[in-house]
Amino acid sequence: NAGVTQTPKFQVLKTGQSMTLQCAQDMNHEYMSWYRQDPGMGLRLIHYSVGAGITDQGEVPNGYNVSRSTTEDFPLRLLSAAPSQTSVYFCASNPDGGGRTQYFGPGTRLLVL
Amino acid sequence: SQKIEQNSEALNIQEGKTATLTCNYTNYSPAYLQWYRQDPGRGPVFLLLIRENEKEKRKERLKVTFDTTLKQSLFHITASQPADSATYLCALVYNAGNMLTFGGGTRLMVKP
């Protein structure tokens, strides 16, 4: 199993550009989530999904959209990037809920100029 | 609002000693508390989970305690090694288990 994979590893955007961060898992996990990590602030939950077709907001959802059309994929979309979205983004999955062990991907480092 | 606090200052200890990291929380009634390890440039890796009705959990050289009265968890690494140097994150589960909130992490440096 590849586990949780994320692409790209690093991206530079200009303010106002859009992009999609990809996340995929091959463990047949129902629960997937997106976090951002900023220095000194820990990981903050952006959006999560408890299964295909079901998504919900986390702590910091503004400026981000998600969808979950398949169990395997959970892309995160930035519609109009802002410098405040410069961060490291982690995708995570687990079999059945946020209270269980989270399996994290390697992260995407995003720089918005 | 809900808040989780970990010591933001790095913890420096000598190899072989026991490292103790603290996680304090307010305005929570968490069902679970988890500890993760994160190495530079990598995603967090799960270490231990402790439930609200458990006082202590052990795994090899790791021990976690959970005091819901004090709203505190302690994470211990015994016989520490330089390879244990990393940032350690605590996380609380709430909202019927669908949301996980992380502390800011504590960096541990184990010197040979």
mmCIF file of C-alpha atoms in Angstrom:
data_model
loop_
_atom_site.group_PDB
_atom_site.id
_atom_site.type_symbol
_atom_site.label_atom_id
_atom_site.label_comp_id
_atom_site.label_asym_id
_atom_site.label_seq_id
_atom_site.Cartn_x
_atom_site.Cartn_y
_atom_site.Cartn_z
ATOM 1 C CA ASN A 1 0.000 0.000 0.000
ATOM 2 C CA ALA A 2 1.164 3.496 -0.829
ATOM 3 C CA GLY A 3 -0.851 4.878 2.088
ATOM 4 C CA VAL A 4 -1.794 8.550 1.747
ATOM 5 C CA THR A 5 -0.246 10.362 -1.187
ATOM 6 C CA GLN A 6 -0.278 14.081 -1.924
ATOM 7 C CA THR A 7 0.641 16.069 -4.990
ATOM 8 C CA PRO A 8 2.340 18.381 -5.642
ATOM 9 C CA LYS A 9 5.071 18.438 -3.001
ATOM 10 C CA PHE A 10 5.706 22.120 -3.494
ATOM 11 C CA GLN A 11 3.843 24.876 -5.320
ATOM 12 C CA VAL A 12 4.261 28.609 -5.826
ATOM 13 C CA LEU A 13 1.170 30.630 -6.708
ATOM 14 C CA LYS A 14 0.470 34.252 -7.373
ATOM 15 C CA THR A 15 -2.308 35.998 -5.480
ATOM 16 C CA GLY A 16 -5.640 35.313 -7.149
ATOM 17 C CA GLN A 17 -4.599 32.106 -8.888
ATOM 18 C CA SER A 18 -6.488 28.903 -8.306
ATOM 19 C CA MET A 19 -5.206 25.403 -7.818
ATOM 20 C CA THR A 20 -6.148 21.968 -6.535
ATOM 21 C CA LEU A 21 -4.129 20.003 -4.022
ATOM 22 C CA GLN A 22 -4.537 16.302 -4.638
ATOM 23 C CA CYS A 23 -4.891 13.640 -1.965
ATOM 24 C CA ALA A 24 -5.415 9.928 -2.472
ATOM 25 C CA GLN A 25 -5.407 6.901 -0.207
ATOM 26 C CA ASP A 26 -5.427 3.202 -1.065
ATOM 27 C CA MET A 27 -6.486 1.859 2.329
ATOM 28 C CA ASN A 28 -10.257 2.055 1.680
ATOM 29 C CA HIS A 29 -10.655 4.527 4.540
ATOM 30 C CA GLU A 30 -13.990 6.275 4.889
ATOM 31 C CA TYR A 31 -12.742 9.309 6.803
ATOM 32 C CA MET A 32 -10.446 11.851 5.166
ATOM 33 C CA SER A 33 -9.416 15.322 6.211
ATOM 34 C CA TRP A 34 -7.289 18.315 5.301
ATOM 35 C CA TYR A 35 -5.123 20.284 7.713
ATOM 36 C CA ARG A 36 -2.867 23.259 7.378
ATOM 37 C CA GLN A 37 0.203 23.712 9.544
ATOM 38 C CA ASP A 38 1.693 27.088 10.299
ATOM 39 C CA PRO A 39 4.665 27.816 12.577
ATOM 40 C CA GLY A 40 3.644 27.879 16.221
ATOM 41 C CA MET A 41 -0.022 27.190 15.458
ATOM 42 C CA GLY A 42 -0.113 23.448 15.125
ATOM 43 C CA LEU A 43 -2.337 21.637 12.690
ATOM 44 C CA ARG A 44 -5.723 23.192 11.990
ATOM 45 C CA LEU A 45 -8.571 21.282 10.407
ATOM 46 C CA ILE A 46 -9.852 22.782 7.146
ATOM 47 C CA HIS A 47 -12.443 20.283 5.882
ATOM 48 C CA TYR A 48 -13.226 16.663 6.466
ATOM 49 C CA SER A 49 -15.289 13.894 4.904
ATOM 50 C CA VAL A 50 -16.880 10.853 6.546
ATOM 51 C CA GLY A 51 -17.474 9.105 3.232
ATOM 52 C CA ALA A 52 -18.009 9.579 -0.486
ATOM 53 C CA GLY A 53 -20.447 12.408 -1.138
ATOM 54 C CA ILE A 54 -20.247 13.773 2.430
ATOM 55 C CA THR A 55 -18.076 16.704 3.469
ATOM 56 C CA ASP A 56 -18.107 19.165 6.342
ATOM 57 C CA GLN A 57 -16.232 22.206 7.523
ATOM 58 C CA GLY A 58 -13.470 22.183 10.086
ATOM 59 C CA GLU A 59 -11.991 25.065 12.042
ATOM 60 C CA VAL A 60 -10.609 27.149 9.144
ATOM 61 C CA PRO A 61 -12.675 26.429 6.006
ATOM 62 C CA ASN A 62 -12.793 29.910 4.459
ATOM 63 C CA GLY A 63 -11.092 30.130 1.083
ATOM 64 C CA TYR A 64 -11.118 26.377 0.500
ATOM 65 C CA ASN A 65 -13.498 23.970 -1.221
ATOM 66 C CA VAL A 66 -13.600 20.192 -1.148
ATOM 67 C CA SER A 67 -15.558 17.382 -2.732
ATOM 68 C CA ARG A 68 -15.505 13.618 -2.277
ATOM 69 C CA SER A 69 -16.713 11.749 -5.314
ATOM 70 C CA THR A 70 -14.811 8.536 -4.539
ATOM 71 C CA THR A 71 -13.563 6.822 -1.397
ATOM 72 C CA GLU A 72 -9.969 7.162 -2.595
ATOM 73 C CA ASP A 73 -9.698 10.852 -3.487
ATOM 74 C CA PHE A 74 -10.235 14.042 -1.524
ATOM 75 C CA PRO A 75 -8.982 17.125 -3.416
ATOM 76 C CA LEU A 76 -8.667 20.546 -1.809
ATOM 77 C CA ARG A 77 -9.337 23.549 -4.012
ATOM 78 C CA LEU A 78 -8.123 27.097 -3.563
ATOM 79 C CA LEU A 79 -10.348 29.265 -5.752
ATOM 80 C CA SER A 80 -8.430 32.534 -5.371
ATOM 81 C CA ALA A 81 -5.162 32.137 -3.513
ATOM 82 C CA ALA A 82 -4.140 34.699 -0.899
ATOM 83 C CA PRO A 83 -0.777 35.170 0.867
ATOM 84 C CA SER A 84 -2.493 34.103 4.118
ATOM 85 C CA GLN A 85 -2.867 30.637 2.582
ATOM 86 C CA THR A 86 0.888 30.161 2.497
ATOM 87 C CA SER A 87 1.293 27.057 4.607
ATOM 88 C CA VAL A 88 2.039 23.361 4.627
ATOM 89 C CA TYR A 89 -1.037 21.274 3.860
ATOM 90 C CA PHE A 90 -1.519 17.742 5.120
ATOM 91 C CA CYS A 91 -4.135 15.240 4.095
ATOM 92 C CA ALA A 92 -5.061 12.434 6.479
ATOM 93 C CA SER A 93 -7.293 9.393 6.492
ATOM 94 C CA ASN A 94 -8.533 6.746 8.872
ATOM 95 C CA PRO A 95 -10.976 3.868 8.747
ATOM 96 C CA ASP A 96 -13.940 5.179 10.657
ATOM 97 C CA GLY A 97 -13.710 8.552 12.279
ATOM 98 C CA GLY A 98 -11.677 11.425 13.643
ATOM 99 C CA GLY A 99 -11.148 9.690 16.951
ATOM 100 C CA ARG A 100 -9.060 6.937 15.475
ATOM 101 C CA THR A 101 -5.467 6.858 14.367
ATOM 102 C CA GLN A 102 -4.902 9.364 11.593
ATOM 103 C CA TYR A 103 -2.617 8.398 8.720
ATOM 104 C CA PHE A 104 -1.020 11.509 7.299
ATOM 105 C CA GLY A 105 0.363 12.174 3.853
ATOM 106 C CA PRO A 106 3.782 13.763 3.296
ATOM 107 C CA GLY A 107 2.376 17.272 2.854
ATOM 108 C CA THR A 108 2.253 19.983 0.207
ATOM 109 C CA ARG A 109 4.215 23.158 0.793
ATOM 110 C CA LEU A 110 2.377 26.132 -0.727
ATOM 111 C CA LEU A 111 3.783 29.611 -1.183
ATOM 112 C CA VAL A 112 1.437 32.382 -2.304
ATOM 113 C CA LEU A 113 3.151 35.542 -3.496
ATOM 114 C CA SER B 1 -13.164 28.637 22.942
ATOM 115 C CA GLN B 2 -11.352 25.327 22.943
ATOM 116 C CA LYS B 3 -7.642 25.476 23.482
ATOM 117 C CA ILE B 4 -4.744 23.031 23.666
ATOM 118 C CA GLU B 5 -1.388 24.115 25.015
ATOM 119 C CA GLN B 6 1.972 22.467 24.643
ATOM 120 C CA ASN B 7 5.250 23.986 25.707
ATOM 121 C CA SER B 8 6.497 25.846 22.664
ATOM 122 C CA GLU B 9 10.047 25.915 23.977
ATOM 123 C CA ALA B 10 12.278 23.041 22.938
ATOM 124 C CA LEU B 11 13.047 20.401 25.535
ATOM 125 C CA ASN B 12 16.731 19.459 25.659
ATOM 126 C CA ILE B 13 17.726 16.335 27.550
ATOM 127 C CA GLN B 14 20.665 13.984 27.773
ATOM 128 C CA GLU B 15 20.574 10.544 26.208
ATOM 129 C CA GLY B 16 19.329 7.915 28.615
ATOM 130 C CA LYS B 17 17.175 10.283 30.622
ATOM 131 C CA THR B 18 13.386 10.355 30.681
ATOM 132 C CA ALA B 19 11.711 13.049 28.613
ATOM 133 C CA THR B 20 8.369 14.367 29.850
ATOM 134 C CA LEU B 21 6.157 16.489 27.625
ATOM 135 C CA THR B 22 2.968 18.219 28.756
ATOM 136 C CA CYS B 23 -0.342 18.817 27.032
ATOM 137 C CA ASN B 24 -2.935 21.005 28.751
ATOM 138 C CA TYR B 25 -6.410 21.741 27.464
ATOM 139 C CA THR B 26 -9.356 23.953 28.332
ATOM 140 C CA ASN B 27 -13.046 23.969 27.452
ATOM 141 C CA TYR B 28 -12.979 20.376 26.246
ATOM 142 C CA SER B 29 -14.486 17.124 27.318
ATOM 143 C CA PRO B 30 -12.534 14.919 24.956
ATOM 144 C CA ALA B 31 -13.300 11.280 24.442
ATOM 145 C CA TYR B 32 -9.774 10.519 23.301
ATOM 146 C CA LEU B 33 -6.358 12.057 23.400
ATOM 147 C CA GLN B 34 -3.666 11.153 20.899
ATOM 148 C CA TRP B 35 0.052 11.752 20.618
ATOM 149 C CA TYR B 36 1.930 12.054 17.327
ATOM 150 C CA ARG B 37 5.547 12.397 16.308
ATOM 151 C CA GLN B 38 6.566 14.723 13.496
ATOM 152 C CA ASP B 39 9.979 14.871 11.863
ATOM 153 C CA PRO B 40 11.045 17.916 9.812
ATOM 154 C CA GLY B 41 9.459 17.965 6.366
ATOM 155 C CA ARG B 42 7.199 15.001 7.077
ATOM 156 C CA GLY B 43 3.638 14.346 8.132
ATOM 157 C CA PRO B 44 2.786 13.417 11.724
ATOM 158 C CA VAL B 45 2.962 9.769 12.709
ATOM 159 C CA PHE B 46 0.593 8.305 15.292
ATOM 160 C CA LEU B 47 2.140 7.032 18.520
ATOM 161 C CA LEU B 48 -0.485 6.429 21.197
ATOM 162 C CA LEU B 49 -4.172 6.911 21.904
ATOM 163 C CA ILE B 50 -5.678 7.093 25.390
ATOM 164 C CA ARG B 51 -9.381 7.150 26.228
ATOM 165 C CA GLU B 52 -11.035 9.348 28.822
ATOM 166 C CA ASN B 53 -11.631 6.391 31.146
ATOM 167 C CA GLU B 54 -7.985 5.312 30.991
ATOM 168 C CA LYS B 55 -5.418 6.804 33.325
ATOM 169 C CA GLU B 56 -2.288 5.459 31.683
ATOM 170 C CA LYS B 57 -1.162 3.768 28.481
ATOM 171 C CA ARG B 58 2.209 2.250 27.642
ATOM 172 C CA LYS B 59 3.948 1.198 24.455
ATOM 173 C CA GLU B 60 7.543 0.077 24.653
ATOM 174 C CA ARG B 61 9.497 3.105 25.997
ATOM 175 C CA LEU B 62 6.493 5.412 25.735
ATOM 176 C CA LYS B 63 3.967 6.182 28.466
ATOM 177 C CA VAL B 64 0.985 8.514 28.339
ATOM 178 C CA THR B 65 -1.180 9.642 31.227
ATOM 179 C CA PHE B 66 -4.547 11.357 30.984
ATOM 180 C CA ASP B 67 -5.978 13.342 33.892
ATOM 181 C CA THR B 68 -9.415 14.654 32.978
ATOM 182 C CA THR B 69 -9.693 16.496 36.311
ATOM 183 C CA LEU B 70 -6.500 18.470 35.721
ATOM 184 C CA LYS B 71 -7.244 18.561 31.963
ATOM 185 C CA GLN B 72 -3.730 17.402 31.282
ATOM 186 C CA SER B 73 -1.834 14.652 29.535
ATOM 187 C CA LEU B 74 1.810 13.781 30.132
ATOM 188 C CA PHE B 75 3.923 11.981 27.539
ATOM 189 C CA HIS B 76 7.035 10.199 28.749
ATOM 190 C CA ILE B 77 9.903 8.676 26.776
ATOM 191 C CA THR B 78 12.152 6.573 28.981
ATOM 192 C CA ALA B 79 15.795 5.810 28.167
ATOM 193 C CA SER B 80 15.687 8.512 25.514
ATOM 194 C CA GLN B 81 17.870 8.246 22.424
ATOM 195 C CA PRO B 82 19.056 10.833 19.874
ATOM 196 C CA ALA B 83 16.687 9.158 17.389
ATOM 197 C CA ASP B 84 13.788 10.306 19.594
ATOM 198 C CA SER B 85 14.553 13.920 18.637
ATOM 199 C CA ALA B 86 11.450 15.262 16.899
ATOM 200 C CA THR B 87 8.397 17.405 17.491
ATOM 201 C CA TYR B 88 5.640 15.749 19.490
ATOM 202 C CA LEU B 89 2.021 16.777 19.033
ATOM 203 C CA CYS B 90 -0.969 16.062 21.208
ATOM 204 C CA ALA B 91 -4.465 16.006 19.754
ATOM 205 C CA LEU B 92 -7.949 15.889 21.230
ATOM 206 C CA VAL B 93 -11.023 14.335 19.660
ATOM 207 C CA TYR B 94 -14.385 16.065 19.863
ATOM 208 C CA ASN B 95 -17.593 16.591 17.903
ATOM 209 C CA ALA B 96 -18.675 12.981 18.094
ATOM 210 C CA GLY B 97 -15.239 11.871 16.994
ATOM 211 C CA ASN B 98 -15.239 13.697 13.701
ATOM 212 C CA MET B 99 -12.863 16.484 14.570
ATOM 213 C CA LEU B 100 -9.347 16.384 15.884
ATOM 214 C CA THR B 101 -7.687 19.460 17.367
ATOM 215 C CA PHE B 102 -3.906 19.623 17.689
ATOM 216 C CA GLY B 103 -1.626 21.453 20.035
ATOM 217 C CA GLY B 104 1.282 23.446 18.665
ATOM 218 C CA GLY B 105 3.788 20.700 19.479
ATOM 219 C CA THR B 106 6.934 20.514 21.573
ATOM 220 C CA ARG B 107 10.325 19.948 20.012
ATOM 221 C CA LEU B 108 12.450 17.376 21.820
ATOM 222 C CA MET B 109 16.224 17.325 21.401
ATOM 223 C CA VAL B 110 18.085 14.347 22.858
ATOM 224 C CA LYS B 111 21.817 14.920 23.061
ATOM 225 C CA PRO B 112 24.321 12.040 23.034
#
